[in-house]
Amino acid sequence: MRLNRLTLAQKLWLTVTVTVFITVLFTYLLSQFFYEKLYVDNVTSNLLLQAELLANDYEGGPISDSFKEKVDWYNEKNIAEIFAVSNPRELSACLPFDIDYDTLISSDEREKLLKGEPVKKEGYEERFDRNIVAIIYPLLDDERLEGILYVYLPLASIKDLMKDFTTFWMIASFLFIVVSIFLGTLWINRLIRPLKEMEAAAHSVSQGDFSQRVEVTTVDEIGQLAKAFNEMAAAIQKEDESKREFLADISHELRTPLSYVKGYVQAILDGIVKDEHEQRKYLGLISRETKRLQDLVQDLLDLTKLESNSFEMEEGPVAFAQLIEDILMKYKIRFQEKDITLAFNLDPDPIIMGDERRLEQILQNILENAYRYTPNGGKITVELTSQDDHCIVTITDNGIGISEEHLQKITERFYRVNKARSRVDGGTGLGLSIVEKLMKMHNGKMKITSKIGEGTQVQLIFPILSEV
């Protein structure tokens, strides 16, 4: 359809124009209809009133000459034509147009007259070249129809009545249409201005300029759309910056272990390292960096699934204290290697709904950080307590601690507190980001508090199953 090729402004302008024209035309026709109707009703009421007043002078019996003279006298003073006759057939001699008695008063109308009810007549009369309206009023004497009053008046042509009105109406309508279209065009341009701005901004965004914003000047639907566009552009900009930062971080994280692996392998291949003991040492370093690459790739896969809501969980009731104790046993030997004291106090009652493998991943990430940043001879404490409808796992260490500045960003991807240590014994930098998302999937919360030189405390809060 050609209408589909029009712009929104053109469609709105067309709508306003058509609406104005239809409104003017409809109002004109409606005014004509009501004007004519009111005019005819007024004439009819006036004729009926005159007939009633004259009928009041009728004293009964046959229609007398004196009564007819009164009617004739009134007829000479009045615009309408009024006749009093004993027999309707006499009207043919009085009226200036032919009349058919058989059609003048039907049997039903005669019954109405006998009941004292007037009869209204309206129709076209060729002699006058217009419609006439007439009232036939009964003159009754003891339920006997002695005669009738016939009152009629040619109706003025509606064209005559509306001539002056139509001229005025056409001038006023023309001015109304011009002003309406002018103001409508201004209003339409004002309405679509934000849409044009959004169109231009959207084009810029599609070209990669995510800094584009549109001005929000109203609170209507267009204003809300502009606000939504700005929010969308801000979200896309943030996501783009996050993606760029993420890719840069991945490149940076992969570069270090790959550089180590490449250097160690090249040293062995070039024969720089000939001693078997040194070769095994280099192979051990290659294995360590390969393990780091493997952990990084696995964490990236997990984080990607978590952020795309495609991470699958196999939930079921979990005896939380037993799960925590099993995980701590795996760390017992590692803690002994650094002479770290492990203390735990676990409430055996809490039962939670969760995925055991993912809960183990959460706890291992937190314990791994506590182990990594707690010095030799330090202490790590693990507690499980119950409070009302939730339980709290508290993991406390007396390690190096984290400043308030870093605590605000510690769950961001690839964020590390100590950049220097991260290259040697740090993790992938994704652990806490994964933990935070896994906690949300378990309807839980994570709270981290820390002080430099005193240590760090992590609280993991989970809802408890009310019934198992």
mmCIF file of N, CA and C in Angstrom, residues 325-390:
data_model
loop_
_atom_site.group_PDB
_atom_site.id
_atom_site.type_symbol
_atom_site.label_atom_id
_atom_site.label_comp_id
_atom_site.label_asym_id
_atom_site.label_seq_id
_atom_site.Cartn_x
_atom_site.Cartn_y
_atom_site.Cartn_z
ATOM 1 N N GLU A 325 32.464 -30.283 55.682
ATOM 2 C CA GLU A 325 33.510 -31.095 56.324
ATOM 3 C C GLU A 325 34.270 -31.912 55.289
ATOM 4 N N ASP A 326 33.579 -32.466 54.311
ATOM 5 C CA ASP A 326 34.248 -33.246 53.256
ATOM 6 C C ASP A 326 35.200 -32.368 52.457
ATOM 7 N N ILE A 327 34.792 -31.134 52.178
ATOM 8 C CA ILE A 327 35.658 -30.232 51.420
ATOM 9 C C ILE A 327 36.884 -29.844 52.238
ATOM 10 N N LEU A 328 36.693 -29.600 53.534
ATOM 11 C CA LEU A 328 37.821 -29.215 54.397
ATOM 12 C C LEU A 328 38.859 -30.323 54.490
ATOM 13 N N MET A 329 38.408 -31.567 54.440
ATOM 14 C CA MET A 329 39.353 -32.680 54.517
ATOM 15 C C MET A 329 40.288 -32.697 53.306
ATOM 16 N N LYS A 330 39.764 -32.213 52.142
ATOM 17 C CA LYS A 330 40.604 -32.182 50.954
ATOM 18 C C LYS A 330 41.724 -31.156 51.084
ATOM 19 N N TYR A 331 41.480 -30.113 51.891
ATOM 20 C CA TYR A 331 42.469 -29.048 52.071
ATOM 21 C C TYR A 331 43.409 -29.305 53.262
ATOM 22 N N LYS A 332 43.171 -30.358 54.002
ATOM 23 C CA LYS A 332 43.922 -30.592 55.243
ATOM 24 C C LYS A 332 45.422 -30.690 54.983
ATOM 25 N N ILE A 333 45.803 -31.480 53.971
ATOM 26 C CA ILE A 333 47.234 -31.674 53.685
ATOM 27 C C ILE A 333 47.856 -30.377 53.173
ATOM 28 N N ARG A 334 47.113 -29.651 52.306
ATOM 29 C CA ARG A 334 47.656 -28.397 51.785
ATOM 30 C C ARG A 334 47.871 -27.387 52.907
ATOM 31 N N PHE A 335 46.945 -27.322 53.858
ATOM 32 C CA PHE A 335 47.093 -26.409 54.988
ATOM 33 C C PHE A 335 48.315 -26.784 55.824
ATOM 34 N N GLN A 336 48.552 -28.094 55.965
ATOM 35 C CA GLN A 336 49.714 -28.552 56.742
ATOM 36 C C GLN A 336 51.017 -28.169 56.066
ATOM 37 N N GLU A 337 51.025 -28.130 54.717
ATOM 38 C CA GLU A 337 52.241 -27.752 53.998
ATOM 39 C C GLU A 337 52.665 -26.326 54.335
ATOM 40 N N LYS A 338 51.694 -25.433 54.611
ATOM 41 C CA LYS A 338 52.005 -24.047 54.979
ATOM 42 C C LYS A 338 51.888 -23.826 56.480
ATOM 43 N N ASP A 339 51.732 -24.931 57.186
ATOM 44 C CA ASP A 339 51.619 -24.858 58.652
ATOM 45 C C ASP A 339 50.460 -23.933 59.068
ATOM 46 N N ILE A 340 49.358 -24.024 58.302
ATOM 47 C CA ILE A 340 48.162 -23.214 58.588
ATOM 48 C C ILE A 340 47.242 -24.026 59.490
ATOM 49 N N THR A 341 46.811 -23.409 60.570
ATOM 50 C CA THR A 341 45.895 -24.068 61.499
ATOM 51 C C THR A 341 44.462 -23.944 60.973
ATOM 52 N N LEU A 342 43.772 -25.065 60.879
ATOM 53 C CA LEU A 342 42.381 -25.078 60.418
ATOM 54 C C LEU A 342 41.473 -25.397 61.598
ATOM 55 N N ALA A 343 40.570 -24.491 61.897
ATOM 56 C CA ALA A 343 39.589 -24.703 62.968
ATOM 57 C C ALA A 343 38.191 -24.583 62.377
ATOM 58 N N PHE A 344 37.328 -25.502 62.772
ATOM 59 C CA PHE A 344 35.954 -25.402 62.243
ATOM 60 C C PHE A 344 34.947 -25.820 63.295
ATOM 61 N N ASN A 345 33.798 -25.192 63.218
ATOM 62 C CA ASN A 345 32.680 -25.481 64.117
ATOM 63 C C ASN A 345 31.411 -25.467 63.263
ATOM 64 N N LEU A 346 30.850 -26.625 63.017
ATOM 65 C CA LEU A 346 29.753 -26.763 62.059
ATOM 66 C C LEU A 346 28.479 -27.232 62.747
ATOM 67 N N ASP A 347 27.435 -26.450 62.614
ATOM 68 C CA ASP A 347 26.101 -26.827 63.100
ATOM 69 C C ASP A 347 25.567 -27.934 62.182
ATOM 70 N N PRO A 348 25.259 -29.123 62.716
ATOM 71 C CA PRO A 348 24.860 -30.247 61.862
ATOM 72 C C PRO A 348 23.420 -30.157 61.342
ATOM 73 N N ASP A 349 22.634 -29.189 61.813
ATOM 74 C CA ASP A 349 21.204 -29.175 61.487
ATOM 75 C C ASP A 349 20.833 -28.604 60.117
ATOM 76 N N PRO A 350 21.461 -27.528 59.629
ATOM 77 C CA PRO A 350 20.972 -26.883 58.395
ATOM 78 C C PRO A 350 20.918 -27.831 57.191
ATOM 79 N N ILE A 351 19.769 -27.849 56.561
ATOM 80 C CA ILE A 351 19.579 -28.548 55.293
ATOM 81 C C ILE A 351 19.184 -27.483 54.269
ATOM 82 N N ILE A 352 19.924 -27.393 53.181
ATOM 83 C CA ILE A 352 19.639 -26.380 52.167
ATOM 84 C C ILE A 352 19.330 -27.062 50.832
ATOM 85 N N MET A 353 18.681 -26.303 49.954
ATOM 86 C CA MET A 353 18.407 -26.787 48.606
ATOM 87 C C MET A 353 19.478 -26.232 47.683
ATOM 88 N N GLY A 354 20.233 -27.138 47.041
ATOM 89 C CA GLY A 354 21.296 -26.659 46.178
ATOM 90 C C GLY A 354 21.915 -27.760 45.350
ATOM 91 N N ASP A 355 22.865 -27.342 44.523
ATOM 92 C CA ASP A 355 23.626 -28.259 43.684
ATOM 93 C C ASP A 355 24.950 -28.537 44.390
ATOM 94 N N GLU A 356 25.194 -29.780 44.818
ATOM 95 C CA GLU A 356 26.388 -30.091 45.610
ATOM 96 C C GLU A 356 27.664 -29.699 44.882
ATOM 97 N N ARG A 357 27.717 -29.968 43.577
ATOM 98 C CA ARG A 357 28.939 -29.669 42.822
ATOM 99 C C ARG A 357 29.191 -28.169 42.785
ATOM 100 N N ARG A 358 28.123 -27.368 42.635
ATOM 101 C CA ARG A 358 28.292 -25.914 42.583
ATOM 102 C C ARG A 358 28.556 -25.335 43.969
ATOM 103 N N LEU A 359 27.954 -25.927 44.996
ATOM 104 C CA LEU A 359 28.246 -25.491 46.364
ATOM 105 C C LEU A 359 29.718 -25.765 46.701
ATOM 106 N N GLU A 360 30.221 -26.901 46.229
ATOM 107 C CA GLU A 360 31.639 -27.218 46.442
ATOM 108 C C GLU A 360 32.519 -26.219 45.707
ATOM 109 N N GLN A 361 32.088 -25.808 44.503
ATOM 110 C CA GLN A 361 32.842 -24.817 43.730
ATOM 111 C C GLN A 361 32.890 -23.479 44.472
ATOM 112 N N ILE A 362 31.771 -23.095 45.098
ATOM 113 C CA ILE A 362 31.731 -21.851 45.884
ATOM 114 C C ILE A 362 32.718 -21.909 47.034
ATOM 115 N N LEU A 363 32.619 -22.964 47.822
ATOM 116 C CA LEU A 363 33.465 -23.082 49.024
ATOM 117 C C LEU A 363 34.938 -23.213 48.655
ATOM 118 N N GLN A 364 35.242 -23.943 47.588
ATOM 119 C CA GLN A 364 36.641 -24.108 47.181
ATOM 120 C C GLN A 364 37.260 -22.790 46.742
ATOM 121 N N ASN A 365 36.481 -21.971 46.037
ATOM 122 C CA ASN A 365 37.003 -20.667 45.618
ATOM 123 C C ASN A 365 37.347 -19.796 46.824
ATOM 124 N N ILE A 366 36.456 -19.784 47.826
ATOM 125 C CA ILE A 366 36.709 -18.968 49.022
ATOM 126 C C ILE A 366 37.891 -19.535 49.812
ATOM 127 N N LEU A 367 37.928 -20.853 49.999
ATOM 128 C CA LEU A 367 39.036 -21.477 50.739
ATOM 129 C C LEU A 367 40.359 -21.309 50.005
ATOM 130 N N GLU A 368 40.298 -21.364 48.661
ATOM 131 C CA GLU A 368 41.527 -21.195 47.864
ATOM 132 C C GLU A 368 42.104 -19.801 48.075
ATOM 133 N N ASN A 369 41.244 -18.782 48.107
ATOM 134 C CA ASN A 369 41.729 -17.423 48.365
ATOM 135 C C ASN A 369 42.280 -17.290 49.772
ATOM 136 N N ALA A 370 41.572 -17.873 50.748
ATOM 137 C CA ALA A 370 42.053 -17.809 52.135
ATOM 138 C C ALA A 370 43.419 -18.492 52.263
ATOM 139 N N TYR A 371 43.567 -19.640 51.621
ATOM 140 C CA TYR A 371 44.847 -20.377 51.667
ATOM 141 C C TYR A 371 45.960 -19.580 50.996
ATOM 142 N N ARG A 372 45.615 -18.985 49.834
ATOM 143 C CA ARG A 372 46.645 -18.296 49.045
ATOM 144 C C ARG A 372 47.176 -17.055 49.747
ATOM 145 N N TYR A 373 46.315 -16.336 50.458
ATOM 146 C CA TYR A 373 46.731 -15.062 51.029
ATOM 147 C C TYR A 373 46.936 -15.115 52.543
ATOM 148 N N THR A 374 46.933 -16.319 53.099
ATOM 149 C CA THR A 374 47.276 -16.478 54.517
ATOM 150 C C THR A 374 48.731 -16.930 54.615
ATOM 151 N N PRO A 375 49.551 -16.246 55.382
ATOM 152 C CA PRO A 375 50.985 -16.597 55.447
ATOM 153 C C PRO A 375 51.209 -17.920 56.181
ATOM 154 N N ASN A 376 52.402 -18.459 56.039
ATOM 155 C CA ASN A 376 52.776 -19.672 56.766
ATOM 156 C C ASN A 376 52.586 -19.462 58.265
ATOM 157 N N GLY A 377 52.030 -20.471 58.918
ATOM 158 C CA GLY A 377 51.796 -20.374 60.357
ATOM 159 C C GLY A 377 50.512 -19.641 60.706
ATOM 160 N N GLY A 378 49.718 -19.287 59.708
ATOM 161 C CA GLY A 378 48.475 -18.554 59.942
ATOM 162 C C GLY A 378 47.334 -19.473 60.380
ATOM 163 N N LYS A 379 46.141 -18.913 60.399
ATOM 164 C CA LYS A 379 44.981 -19.669 60.880
ATOM 165 C C LYS A 379 43.755 -19.353 60.021
ATOM 166 N N ILE A 380 42.997 -20.384 59.710
ATOM 167 C CA ILE A 380 41.742 -20.243 58.973
ATOM 168 C C ILE A 380 40.640 -20.926 59.779
ATOM 169 N N THR A 381 39.554 -20.192 59.981
ATOM 170 C CA THR A 381 38.429 -20.699 60.772
ATOM 171 C C THR A 381 37.183 -20.785 59.891
ATOM 172 N N VAL A 382 36.481 -21.916 60.003
ATOM 173 C CA VAL A 382 35.242 -22.118 59.241
ATOM 174 C C VAL A 382 34.126 -22.438 60.222
ATOM 175 N N GLU A 383 33.033 -21.651 60.129
ATOM 176 C CA GLU A 383 31.891 -21.872 61.010
ATOM 177 C C GLU A 383 30.608 -21.975 60.187
ATOM 178 N N LEU A 384 29.706 -22.820 60.677
ATOM 179 C CA LEU A 384 28.368 -22.915 60.086
ATOM 180 C C LEU A 384 27.360 -22.732 61.204
ATOM 181 N N THR A 385 26.560 -21.676 61.101
ATOM 182 C CA THR A 385 25.569 -21.375 62.137
ATOM 183 C C THR A 385 24.194 -21.211 61.501
ATOM 184 N N SER A 386 23.154 -21.376 62.324
ATOM 185 C CA SER A 386 21.771 -21.226 61.855
ATOM 186 C C SER A 386 21.134 -20.013 62.518
ATOM 187 N N GLN A 387 20.362 -19.264 61.738
ATOM 188 C CA GLN A 387 19.626 -18.105 62.252
ATOM 189 C C GLN A 387 18.272 -18.039 61.562
ATOM 190 N N ASP A 388 17.221 -18.326 62.316
ATOM 191 C CA ASP A 388 15.850 -18.266 61.779
ATOM 192 C C ASP A 388 15.716 -19.143 60.529
ATOM 193 N N ASP A 389 15.462 -18.496 59.378
ATOM 194 C CA ASP A 389 15.200 -19.248 58.154
ATOM 195 C C ASP A 389 16.413 -19.323 57.231
ATOM 196 N N HIS A 390 17.614 -19.031 57.765
ATOM 197 C CA HIS A 390 18.809 -19.126 56.933
ATOM 198 C C HIS A 390 20.002 -19.601 57.757
#
